């Protein structure tokens, strides 16, 4: 091949290599951003307590299940001076 044909391939190869590098960087960036979002949502979400049967009060035969261990504290009963 002549020298002109060889020099025409070099910029094309570099452009193709640059495209692959940009594609790989984009994939890594999306992966990192998705995982960061998952960590953020897990750390910031505070799901509300749902009503459930007390521990040990469930009846699996009737489709009623209780929580193994409740992470919700019972609601505090406000003390009213009028009831004293």
PDB file of C-alpha atoms in Angstrom:
ATOM      1  CA  UNK A   1       0.000   0.000   0.000  1.00  0.00           C
ATOM      2  CA  UNK A   2       1.108   3.504  -0.529  1.00  0.00           C
ATOM      3  CA  UNK A   3       1.814   5.998   2.207  1.00  0.00           C
ATOM      4  CA  UNK A   4      -1.355   8.036   1.553  1.00  0.00           C
ATOM      5  CA  UNK A   5      -3.625   5.047   2.179  1.00  0.00           C
ATOM      6  CA  UNK A   6      -1.843   4.212   5.447  1.00  0.00           C
ATOM      7  CA  UNK A   7      -2.171   7.731   6.841  1.00  0.00           C
ATOM      8  CA  UNK A   8      -5.904   7.786   6.050  1.00  0.00           C
ATOM      9  CA  UNK A   9      -6.503   4.736   8.263  1.00  0.00           C
ATOM     10  CA  UNK A  10      -4.777   6.136  11.337  1.00  0.00           C
ATOM     11  CA  UNK A  11      -7.314   8.907  12.121  1.00  0.00           C
ATOM     12  CA  UNK A  12     -10.177   6.452  11.554  1.00  0.00           C
ATOM     13  CA  UNK A  13      -8.636   3.970  13.993  1.00  0.00           C
ATOM     14  CA  UNK A  14      -8.153   6.663  16.607  1.00  0.00           C
ATOM     15  CA  UNK A  15     -11.723   7.873  16.164  1.00  0.00           C
ATOM     16  CA  UNK A  16     -13.041   4.333  16.543  1.00  0.00           C
ATOM     17  CA  UNK A  17     -10.908   3.786  19.645  1.00  0.00           C
ATOM     18  CA  UNK A  18     -12.153   7.066  21.084  1.00  0.00           C
ATOM     19  CA  UNK A  19     -15.759   6.013  20.457  1.00  0.00           C
ATOM     20  CA  UNK A  20     -15.217   2.712  22.269  1.00  0.00           C
ATOM     21  CA  UNK A  21     -13.591   4.484  25.202  1.00  0.00           C
ATOM     22  CA  UNK A  22     -16.485   6.959  25.408  1.00  0.00           C
ATOM     23  CA  UNK A  23     -18.997   4.103  25.229  1.00  0.00           C
ATOM     24  CA  UNK A  24     -17.235   2.214  28.038  1.00  0.00           C
ATOM     25  CA  UNK A  25     -17.087   5.386  30.143  1.00  0.00           C
ATOM     26  CA  UNK A  26     -20.811   5.972  29.599  1.00  0.00           C
ATOM     27  CA  UNK A  27     -21.633   2.417  30.690  1.00  0.00           C
ATOM     28  CA  UNK A  28     -19.518   2.782  33.827  1.00  0.00           C
ATOM     29  CA  UNK A  29     -21.084   6.172  34.573  1.00  0.00           C
ATOM     30  CA  UNK A  30     -24.626   4.782  34.270  1.00  0.00           C
ATOM     31  CA  UNK A  31     -23.713   1.831  36.511  1.00  0.00           C
ATOM     32  CA  UNK A  32     -22.212   4.096  39.179  1.00  0.00           C
ATOM     33  CA  UNK A  33     -25.117   6.545  39.018  1.00  0.00           C
ATOM     34  CA  UNK A  34     -27.704   3.762  39.336  1.00  0.00           C
ATOM     35  CA  UNK A  35     -25.974   2.288  42.360  1.00  0.00           C
ATOM     36  CA  UNK A  36     -25.588   5.708  43.957  1.00  0.00           C
ATOM     37  CA  UNK A  37     -29.315   6.256  43.461  1.00  0.00           C
ATOM     38  CA  UNK A  38     -30.111   2.910  45.103  1.00  0.00           C
ATOM     39  CA  UNK A  39     -27.922   3.743  48.093  1.00  0.00           C
ATOM     40  CA  UNK A  40     -29.526   7.192  48.374  1.00  0.00           C
ATOM     41  CA  UNK A  41     -33.069   5.812  48.272  1.00  0.00           C
ATOM     42  CA  UNK A  42     -32.248   3.092  50.793  1.00  0.00           C
ATOM     43  CA  UNK A  43     -30.692   5.585  53.189  1.00  0.00           C
ATOM     44  CA  UNK A  44     -33.370   8.263  52.878  1.00  0.00           C
ATOM     45  CA  UNK A  45     -36.550   6.208  52.793  1.00  0.00           C
ATOM     46  CA  UNK A  46     -38.342   5.687  56.052  1.00  0.00           C
ATOM     47  CA  UNK A  47     -41.258   3.421  55.290  1.00  0.00           C
ATOM     48  CA  UNK A  48     -44.221   3.995  57.544  1.00  0.00           C
ATOM     49  CA  UNK A  49     -45.217   1.307  59.950  1.00  0.00           C
ATOM     50  CA  UNK A  50     -48.103  -0.741  58.676  1.00  0.00           C
ATOM     51  CA  UNK A  51     -50.759  -2.312  60.800  1.00  0.00           C
ATOM     52  CA  UNK A  52     -50.110  -5.954  61.447  1.00  0.00           C
ATOM     53  CA  UNK A  53     -50.941  -8.631  63.943  1.00  0.00           C
ATOM     54  CA  UNK A  54     -48.849  -8.645  67.092  1.00  0.00           C
ATOM     55  CA  UNK A  55     -46.003 -11.121  67.330  1.00  0.00           C
ATOM     56  CA  UNK A  56     -47.345 -14.641  67.744  1.00  0.00           C
ATOM     57  CA  UNK A  57     -51.009 -13.714  67.163  1.00  0.00           C
ATOM     58  CA  UNK A  58     -51.136 -14.821  63.516  1.00  0.00           C
ATOM     59  CA  UNK A  59     -53.025 -17.816  62.184  1.00  0.00           C
ATOM     60  CA  UNK A  60     -51.374 -19.159  59.053  1.00  0.00           C
ATOM     61  CA  UNK A  61     -54.235 -21.559  58.406  1.00  0.00           C
ATOM     62  CA  UNK A  62     -56.540 -18.566  57.877  1.00  0.00           C
ATOM     63  CA  UNK A  63     -53.938 -16.524  55.978  1.00  0.00           C
ATOM     64  CA  UNK A  64     -53.182 -14.173  58.845  1.00  0.00           C
ATOM     65  CA  UNK A  65     -49.520 -13.652  59.505  1.00  0.00           C
ATOM     66  CA  UNK A  66     -47.723 -11.627  62.139  1.00  0.00           C
ATOM     67  CA  UNK A  67     -44.405  -9.867  61.943  1.00  0.00           C
ATOM     68  CA  UNK A  68     -41.453 -11.890  63.166  1.00  0.00           C
ATOM     69  CA  UNK A  69     -40.081  -8.858  64.978  1.00  0.00           C
ATOM     70  CA  UNK A  70     -41.718  -5.475  64.732  1.00  0.00           C
ATOM     71  CA  UNK A  71     -39.469  -2.535  63.982  1.00  0.00           C
ATOM     72  CA  UNK A  72     -42.248  -0.105  64.867  1.00  0.00           C
ATOM     73  CA  UNK A  73     -42.525   1.138  68.400  1.00  0.00           C
ATOM     74  CA  UNK A  74     -46.069   1.400  69.745  1.00  0.00           C
ATOM     75  CA  UNK A  75     -47.386   4.930  69.457  1.00  0.00           C
ATOM     76  CA  UNK A  76     -46.746   7.034  72.504  1.00  0.00           C
ATOM     77  CA  UNK A  77     -49.895   8.016  74.368  1.00  0.00           C
ATOM     78  CA  UNK A  78     -49.705  11.716  75.096  1.00  0.00           C
ATOM     79  CA  UNK A  79     -50.178  12.571  78.744  1.00  0.00           C
ATOM     80  CA  UNK A  80     -53.052  14.961  79.206  1.00  0.00           C
ATOM     81  CA  UNK A  81     -53.195  17.004  82.419  1.00  0.00           C
ATOM     82  CA  UNK A  82     -57.003  17.077  82.148  1.00  0.00           C
ATOM     83  CA  UNK A  83     -57.208  13.329  82.847  1.00  0.00           C
ATOM     84  CA  UNK A  84     -55.240  13.537  86.105  1.00  0.00           C
TER      85      UNK A  84
END
